[in-house]
Amino acid sequence: MMSTFLYGAATSAHKVEGYNIHNDWWAWEKAGLSVVESGAAADHYNRFAEDFALAKGLGHNAHRLSLEWSRLELAPGKWNQAAFDHYREVLQELKRQELVSFVTLHHFTNPVWLAKRGGWQDKKTPALFARYAKKVAQELGELVDFWVTINEPMVYATQSYWRAKWPPQQRSVVALNKVVRNLALGHRQAYAAIHDTIPEAQVGLAKHLIAYVPEHRNQFGDRLVTSVQDWWFNHRFLALTRGAHDFIGVNFYFTVQKRVRLIPWQISDVPWTGPTSDLGWPLRAEGLTQVLLHLKRYGLPIYITENGLADAKDTRRADFIRDHLRAVETAQKQGVNIRGYFHWSLLDNFEWADGFDPRFGLIEVDYETQQRTPRPSAYVYKAIIEQAQTL
Ligand code: BGC
Protein backbone atom coordinates (compact mmCIF):
# COMPACT_ATOMS: atom_id res chain seq x y z
CA MET A 1 0.00 0.00 0.00
CA MET A 2 1.28 3.48 -0.85
CA SER A 3 1.48 5.56 2.29
CA THR A 4 0.43 9.21 2.12
CA PHE A 5 3.24 11.70 1.62
CA LEU A 6 3.48 13.89 4.71
CA TYR A 7 3.51 17.66 4.34
CA GLY A 8 3.94 19.92 7.32
CA ALA A 9 6.14 22.35 9.16
CA ALA A 10 8.44 22.07 12.15
CA THR A 11 9.12 23.96 15.37
CA SER A 12 11.25 23.40 18.44
CA ALA A 13 10.34 23.98 22.08
CA HIS A 14 12.80 26.64 23.19
CA LYS A 15 12.33 28.63 20.01
CA VAL A 16 8.56 29.01 20.27
CA GLU A 17 7.17 28.01 23.67
CA GLY A 18 8.47 30.82 25.85
CA TYR A 19 9.83 30.75 29.39
CA ASN A 20 11.88 27.59 29.27
CA ILE A 21 13.50 28.73 32.46
CA HIS A 22 15.17 25.45 33.42
CA ASN A 23 17.50 24.96 30.47
CA ASP A 24 21.08 25.98 29.67
CA TRP A 25 20.04 28.40 26.90
CA TRP A 26 17.84 30.38 29.30
CA ALA A 27 20.71 30.51 31.81
CA TRP A 28 23.06 31.66 29.05
CA GLU A 29 20.62 34.36 27.92
CA LYS A 30 20.14 35.52 31.51
CA ALA A 31 23.91 35.77 31.92
CA GLY A 32 23.81 38.42 29.17
CA LEU A 33 25.69 36.27 26.66
CA SER A 34 23.04 36.23 23.91
CA VAL A 35 22.01 39.14 21.69
CA VAL A 36 18.50 39.00 23.13
CA GLU A 37 16.54 36.85 25.59
CA SER A 38 14.00 34.30 24.37
CA GLY A 39 11.42 35.46 26.96
CA ALA A 40 7.87 34.66 25.86
CA ALA A 41 9.12 33.68 22.37
CA ALA A 42 6.00 32.96 20.28
CA ASP A 43 4.00 31.93 23.38
CA HIS A 44 3.33 28.60 21.70
CA TYR A 45 3.17 26.97 25.14
CA ASN A 46 -0.24 28.61 25.54
CA ARG A 47 -1.24 28.97 21.90
CA PHE A 48 -0.45 25.50 20.54
CA ALA A 49 -4.10 24.72 19.73
CA GLU A 50 -4.49 27.91 17.70
CA ASP A 51 -1.19 27.19 15.93
CA PHE A 52 -2.12 23.60 15.02
CA ALA A 53 -5.50 24.80 13.73
CA LEU A 54 -3.65 27.27 11.51
CA ALA A 55 -1.36 24.49 10.24
CA LYS A 56 -4.36 22.31 9.49
CA GLY A 57 -6.04 25.22 7.68
CA LEU A 58 -2.91 25.62 5.60
CA GLY A 59 -3.30 22.08 4.29
CA HIS A 60 -0.69 20.32 6.47
CA ASN A 61 -1.24 16.67 7.36
CA ALA A 62 1.75 16.35 9.72
CA HIS A 63 3.64 18.43 12.25
CA ARG A 64 7.07 18.25 13.89
CA LEU A 65 7.72 19.67 17.35
CA SER A 66 10.07 19.06 20.26
CA LEU A 67 9.54 18.32 23.92
CA GLU A 68 11.53 20.32 26.43
CA TRP A 69 13.55 17.90 28.57
CA SER A 70 14.15 20.57 31.22
CA ARG A 71 10.39 20.92 31.80
CA LEU A 72 9.85 17.17 32.09
CA GLU A 73 12.77 16.27 34.37
CA LEU A 74 13.37 18.97 36.94
CA ALA A 75 16.27 17.17 38.62
CA PRO A 76 17.76 13.74 37.86
CA GLY A 77 14.84 11.30 38.14
CA LYS A 78 12.45 14.01 39.39
CA TRP A 79 9.66 13.98 36.82
CA ASN A 80 7.25 16.86 36.45
CA GLN A 81 3.74 15.46 36.06
CA ALA A 82 2.31 18.86 35.09
CA ALA A 83 4.67 19.05 32.13
CA PHE A 84 3.75 15.53 31.00
CA ASP A 85 0.07 16.55 31.26
CA HIS A 86 0.78 19.62 29.16
CA TYR A 87 2.49 17.66 26.40
CA ARG A 88 -0.29 15.06 26.54
CA GLU A 89 -2.73 17.86 25.68
CA VAL A 90 -0.42 19.10 22.94
CA LEU A 91 -0.18 15.66 21.34
CA GLN A 92 -3.90 15.02 21.75
CA GLU A 93 -4.57 18.29 19.97
CA LEU A 94 -2.43 17.09 17.04
CA LYS A 95 -4.56 13.94 16.92
CA ARG A 96 -7.76 16.00 16.99
CA GLN A 97 -6.44 18.03 14.06
CA GLU A 98 -5.41 14.79 12.31
CA LEU A 99 -1.79 15.91 12.09
CA VAL A 100 0.75 13.06 12.08
CA SER A 101 3.24 13.81 14.85
CA PHE A 102 7.05 13.88 14.66
CA VAL A 103 8.32 14.35 18.20
CA THR A 104 11.90 15.45 18.85
CA LEU A 105 13.38 14.70 22.28
CA HIS A 106 16.46 16.92 22.13
CA HIS A 107 16.65 20.12 20.09
CA PHE A 108 19.83 21.86 21.30
CA THR A 109 18.73 22.68 24.89
CA ASN A 110 19.72 20.79 28.05
CA PRO A 111 18.33 20.87 31.56
CA VAL A 112 20.57 23.10 33.71
CA TRP A 113 21.22 20.19 36.09
CA LEU A 114 22.59 18.20 33.13
CA ALA A 115 24.72 21.08 31.85
CA LYS A 116 26.19 21.49 35.34
CA ARG A 117 27.44 17.93 35.41
CA GLY A 118 29.21 18.41 32.08
CA GLY A 119 26.33 18.05 29.63
CA TRP A 120 27.16 15.82 26.67
CA GLN A 121 30.81 15.62 27.73
CA ASP A 122 29.77 13.52 30.73
CA LYS A 123 29.87 9.81 29.97
CA LYS A 124 26.69 9.25 32.02
CA THR A 125 24.64 11.60 29.80
CA PRO A 126 23.70 9.02 27.12
CA ALA A 127 22.12 6.80 29.80
CA LEU A 128 20.30 9.79 31.35
CA PHE A 129 19.00 10.74 27.93
CA ALA A 130 17.81 7.19 27.30
CA ARG A 131 16.05 7.15 30.66
CA TYR A 132 14.23 10.36 29.69
CA ALA A 133 13.32 8.85 26.28
CA LYS A 134 11.93 5.76 28.01
CA LYS A 135 9.87 7.83 30.40
CA VAL A 136 8.38 9.82 27.51
CA ALA A 137 7.63 6.59 25.65
CA GLN A 138 5.85 5.21 28.72
CA GLU A 139 3.87 8.39 29.45
CA LEU A 140 3.09 9.68 25.97
CA GLY A 141 4.12 6.93 23.58
CA GLU A 142 0.66 6.07 22.29
CA LEU A 143 0.28 9.64 21.01
CA VAL A 144 3.58 9.78 19.11
CA ASP A 145 3.72 8.67 15.47
CA PHE A 146 7.43 9.26 14.74
CA TRP A 147 10.32 9.82 17.15
CA VAL A 148 13.28 12.07 16.44
CA THR A 149 15.79 11.45 19.23
CA ILE A 150 18.30 14.24 18.61
CA ASN A 151 18.14 17.24 16.31
CA GLU A 152 21.29 17.91 14.29
CA PRO A 153 23.88 16.31 16.58
CA MET A 154 26.82 17.55 14.48
CA VAL A 155 25.52 21.13 14.42
CA TYR A 156 24.95 21.09 18.16
CA ALA A 157 28.41 19.65 18.81
CA THR A 158 30.29 22.01 16.49
CA GLN A 159 28.43 25.19 17.47
CA SER A 160 28.82 24.50 21.19
CA TYR A 161 32.25 22.78 21.39
CA TRP A 162 34.20 23.95 18.37
CA ARG A 163 32.91 27.28 17.08
CA ALA A 164 32.12 28.48 20.62
CA LYS A 165 28.91 30.18 19.44
CA TRP A 166 26.37 28.41 21.65
CA PRO A 167 26.52 27.42 25.32
CA PRO A 168 28.87 26.28 26.77
CA GLN A 169 30.99 28.14 24.17
CA GLN A 170 34.00 25.86 24.12
CA ARG A 171 36.64 25.34 21.49
CA SER A 172 38.31 22.01 21.97
CA VAL A 173 38.83 19.07 19.63
CA VAL A 174 38.86 16.72 22.59
CA ALA A 175 35.52 18.01 23.90
CA LEU A 176 34.03 18.01 20.40
CA ASN A 177 34.98 14.42 19.82
CA LYS A 178 33.69 13.30 23.19
CA VAL A 179 30.39 15.09 22.64
CA VAL A 180 29.89 13.57 19.19
CA ARG A 181 30.53 10.07 20.57
CA ASN A 182 28.21 10.61 23.52
CA LEU A 183 25.47 11.96 21.26
CA ALA A 184 25.80 8.85 19.10
CA LEU A 185 25.60 6.64 22.19
CA GLY A 186 22.67 8.70 23.46
CA HIS A 187 20.83 8.14 20.20
CA ARG A 188 21.53 4.40 20.20
CA GLN A 189 20.44 3.98 23.80
CA ALA A 190 17.31 6.11 23.35
CA TYR A 191 16.48 4.13 20.20
CA ALA A 192 16.66 0.92 22.22
CA ALA A 193 14.74 2.38 25.17
CA ILE A 194 11.86 3.56 22.98
CA HIS A 195 11.70 0.21 21.18
CA ASP A 196 11.75 -1.60 24.53
CA THR A 197 8.55 0.18 25.44
CA ILE A 198 6.96 0.34 21.97
CA PRO A 199 8.43 -2.37 19.71
CA GLU A 200 6.78 -1.01 16.55
CA ALA A 201 7.91 2.62 17.16
CA GLN A 202 9.41 4.55 14.25
CA VAL A 203 12.61 6.13 15.58
CA GLY A 204 15.25 8.21 13.84
CA LEU A 205 17.16 11.44 14.20
CA ALA A 206 17.25 14.73 12.28
CA LYS A 207 20.56 14.93 10.45
CA HIS A 208 21.73 18.28 9.12
CA LEU A 209 23.23 17.53 5.71
CA ILE A 210 25.33 19.94 3.70
CA ALA A 211 25.74 19.62 -0.06
CA TYR A 212 29.52 19.80 -0.43
CA VAL A 213 30.81 20.41 -3.94
CA PRO A 214 34.38 20.79 -5.19
CA GLU A 215 35.18 24.14 -6.77
CA HIS A 216 36.77 22.31 -9.71
CA ARG A 217 35.70 18.76 -10.42
CA ASN A 218 38.89 18.14 -12.39
CA GLN A 219 41.11 19.03 -9.42
CA PHE A 220 42.01 16.12 -7.22
CA GLY A 221 42.65 18.32 -4.15
CA ASP A 222 39.21 19.96 -4.34
CA ARG A 223 37.53 16.59 -4.75
CA LEU A 224 39.49 14.98 -1.92
CA VAL A 225 38.74 17.75 0.58
CA THR A 226 35.09 17.70 -0.47
CA SER A 227 34.74 13.99 0.19
CA VAL A 228 36.58 14.11 3.51
CA GLN A 229 34.37 16.95 4.69
CA ASP A 230 31.26 15.14 3.40
CA TRP A 231 32.22 12.00 5.29
CA TRP A 232 33.11 13.83 8.51
CA PHE A 233 30.09 16.13 8.76
CA ASN A 234 27.40 14.23 6.86
CA HIS A 235 28.06 10.53 7.18
CA ARG A 236 30.23 9.79 10.20
CA PHE A 237 27.39 10.22 12.69
CA LEU A 238 25.16 7.94 10.64
CA ALA A 239 27.96 5.38 10.69
CA LEU A 240 28.37 5.70 14.47
CA THR A 241 24.64 5.06 14.88
CA ARG A 242 24.27 2.42 12.15
CA GLY A 243 21.48 -0.08 12.84
CA ALA A 244 19.60 2.35 15.09
CA HIS A 245 17.42 4.09 12.51
CA ASP A 246 13.94 3.23 11.27
CA PHE A 247 14.13 6.27 9.00
CA ILE A 248 16.49 9.16 8.33
CA GLY A 249 15.41 12.73 9.01
CA VAL A 250 17.10 15.30 6.78
CA ASN A 251 17.54 18.96 7.65
CA PHE A 252 18.78 20.79 4.59
CA TYR A 253 19.95 24.41 4.37
CA PHE A 254 23.40 24.68 2.81
CA THR A 255 25.57 24.14 -0.21
CA VAL A 256 29.29 24.66 0.43
CA GLN A 257 31.92 24.71 -2.31
CA LYS A 258 35.39 23.57 -1.24
CA ARG A 259 38.62 24.90 -2.64
CA VAL A 260 42.22 23.79 -2.08
CA ARG A 261 45.26 25.94 -2.88
CA LEU A 262 48.69 24.36 -2.79
CA ILE A 263 50.93 27.43 -2.63
CA PRO A 264 50.43 28.84 -0.09
CA TRP A 265 48.59 25.81 1.36
CA GLN A 266 44.99 26.71 2.08
CA ILE A 267 41.64 24.95 2.32
CA SER A 268 38.68 27.30 2.12
CA ASP A 269 35.01 27.66 1.24
CA VAL A 270 34.37 29.48 -2.02
CA PRO A 271 32.32 32.63 -1.36
CA TRP A 272 28.75 32.10 -2.58
CA THR A 273 27.69 34.51 -5.31
CA GLY A 274 24.19 33.18 -6.03
CA PRO A 275 20.89 34.13 -4.39
CA THR A 276 20.75 34.12 -0.59
CA SER A 277 18.31 34.28 2.33
CA ASP A 278 18.15 37.22 4.75
CA LEU A 279 20.92 35.50 6.73
CA GLY A 280 23.14 35.32 3.64
CA TRP A 281 22.65 31.55 3.38
CA PRO A 282 22.89 30.18 -0.18
CA LEU A 283 19.62 29.24 -1.89
CA ARG A 284 20.33 26.21 -4.05
CA ALA A 285 17.73 23.46 -4.30
CA GLU A 286 19.94 21.06 -6.33
CA GLY A 287 21.91 20.60 -3.13
CA LEU A 288 18.92 18.85 -1.61
CA THR A 289 18.78 16.34 -4.49
CA GLN A 290 22.49 15.69 -4.00
CA VAL A 291 22.28 14.92 -0.28
CA LEU A 292 19.20 12.74 -0.81
CA LEU A 293 20.92 10.70 -3.52
CA HIS A 294 23.87 10.18 -1.16
CA LEU A 295 21.48 8.67 1.41
CA LYS A 296 20.32 5.93 -0.95
CA ARG A 297 23.13 3.70 0.34
CA TYR A 298 21.39 3.37 3.74
CA GLY A 299 18.22 1.88 2.22
CA LEU A 300 15.95 3.62 4.74
CA PRO A 301 12.82 5.74 4.32
CA ILE A 302 13.61 9.44 4.41
CA TYR A 303 11.69 12.42 5.75
CA ILE A 304 12.84 15.98 5.17
CA THR A 305 12.52 17.10 8.79
CA GLU A 306 13.61 20.72 8.10
CA ASN A 307 14.14 22.96 5.12
CA GLY A 308 13.54 26.69 5.02
CA LEU A 309 14.94 30.18 4.92
CA ALA A 310 14.92 33.53 6.70
CA ASP A 311 12.83 35.79 4.44
CA ALA A 312 11.08 38.60 6.30
CA LYS A 313 9.52 40.09 3.19
CA ASP A 314 8.39 36.68 1.95
CA THR A 315 9.61 37.40 -1.55
CA ARG A 316 11.63 34.18 -1.96
CA ARG A 317 9.84 31.58 0.19
CA ALA A 318 7.22 30.44 -2.35
CA ASP A 319 9.84 29.76 -5.04
CA PHE A 320 12.09 28.20 -2.43
CA ILE A 321 9.39 25.69 -1.46
CA ARG A 322 8.52 24.92 -5.08
CA ASP A 323 12.18 24.43 -6.03
CA HIS A 324 12.96 22.23 -3.04
CA LEU A 325 9.90 20.03 -3.54
CA ARG A 326 10.98 19.62 -7.15
CA ALA A 327 14.44 18.66 -5.90
CA VAL A 328 12.76 16.01 -3.73
CA GLU A 329 10.88 14.70 -6.76
CA THR A 330 14.08 14.49 -8.78
CA ALA A 331 15.63 12.31 -6.06
CA GLN A 332 12.46 10.19 -5.85
CA LYS A 333 12.63 9.56 -9.58
CA GLN A 334 16.14 8.23 -9.05
CA GLY A 335 14.88 5.72 -6.52
CA VAL A 336 15.24 7.52 -3.17
CA ASN A 337 12.39 6.62 -0.81
CA ILE A 338 11.24 10.01 0.51
CA ARG A 339 8.00 10.09 2.45
CA GLY A 340 7.54 13.57 3.84
CA TYR A 341 8.59 17.22 3.91
CA PHE A 342 8.51 19.62 6.86
CA HIS A 343 9.13 23.26 6.16
CA TRP A 344 11.17 25.18 8.71
CA SER A 345 9.31 26.78 10.30
CA LEU A 346 5.61 26.95 11.06
CA LEU A 347 6.08 30.20 13.01
CA ASP A 348 8.58 33.00 13.28
CA ASN A 349 10.72 32.15 16.28
CA PHE A 350 13.76 32.70 18.48
CA GLU A 351 16.62 31.98 16.09
CA TRP A 352 19.21 30.92 18.69
CA ALA A 353 22.27 33.21 18.71
CA ASP A 354 20.65 35.39 16.02
CA GLY A 355 17.69 36.38 18.19
CA PHE A 356 14.27 37.29 16.77
CA ASP A 357 15.32 39.16 13.61
CA PRO A 358 15.51 36.26 11.16
CA ARG A 359 12.00 35.39 10.04
CA PHE A 360 11.67 31.72 9.16
CA GLY A 361 7.90 31.37 9.59
CA LEU A 362 5.24 30.35 7.11
CA ILE A 363 3.25 32.31 9.66
CA GLU A 364 4.38 35.75 10.74
CA VAL A 365 4.36 36.43 14.47
CA ASP A 366 3.98 39.95 15.86
CA TYR A 367 5.92 39.56 19.11
CA GLU A 368 4.18 42.57 20.73
CA THR A 369 0.68 41.19 20.34
CA GLN A 370 1.42 37.52 19.54
CA GLN A 371 -0.85 37.96 16.54
CA ARG A 372 -0.34 35.27 13.87
CA THR A 373 -0.62 36.07 10.15
CA PRO A 374 0.07 33.42 7.52
CA ARG A 375 2.41 34.78 4.86
CA PRO A 376 1.40 34.57 1.17
CA SER A 377 3.90 31.72 0.64
CA ALA A 378 1.99 29.63 3.20
CA TYR A 379 -0.94 29.61 0.76
CA VAL A 380 1.33 28.68 -2.12
CA TYR A 381 2.54 25.72 -0.05
CA LYS A 382 -1.10 24.87 0.66
CA ALA A 383 -1.94 24.89 -3.06
CA ILE A 384 1.05 22.64 -3.80
CA ILE A 385 -0.08 20.18 -1.11
CA GLU A 386 -3.67 20.16 -2.37
CA GLN A 387 -2.56 19.64 -5.92
CA ALA A 388 -0.24 16.78 -4.94
CA GLN A 389 -3.05 15.11 -3.03
CA THR A 390 -5.36 15.06 -6.04
CA LEU A 391 -2.78 13.30 -8.22
C1 BGC B 1 17.94 24.07 13.41
C2 BGC B 1 16.85 25.02 13.78
C3 BGC B 1 17.18 26.39 13.24
C4 BGC B 1 17.30 26.30 11.76
C5 BGC B 1 17.56 27.63 11.11
C6 BGC B 1 18.46 24.24 12.01
O1 BGC B 1 19.82 24.03 11.93
O2 BGC B 1 17.52 22.75 13.67
O3 BGC B 1 16.72 25.06 15.17
O4 BGC B 1 16.23 27.33 13.57
O5 BGC B 1 18.38 25.48 11.45
O6 BGC B 1 18.74 28.17 11.59
GROMACS .gro file of C-alpha atoms in nm, residues 5 7 382-391:
model
   12
    5PHE     CA    1   0.324   1.170   0.162
    7TYR     CA    2   0.351   1.766   0.434
  382LYS     CA    3  -0.110   2.487   0.066
  383ALA     CA    4  -0.194   2.489  -0.306
  384ILE     CA    5   0.105   2.264  -0.380
  385ILE     CA    6  -0.008   2.018  -0.111
  386GLU     CA    7  -0.367   2.016  -0.237
  387GLN     CA    8  -0.256   1.964  -0.592
  388ALA     CA    9  -0.024   1.678  -0.494
  389GLN     CA   10  -0.305   1.511  -0.303
  390THR     CA   11  -0.536   1.506  -0.604
  391LEU     CA   12  -0.278   1.330  -0.822
   0.00000   0.00000   0.00000
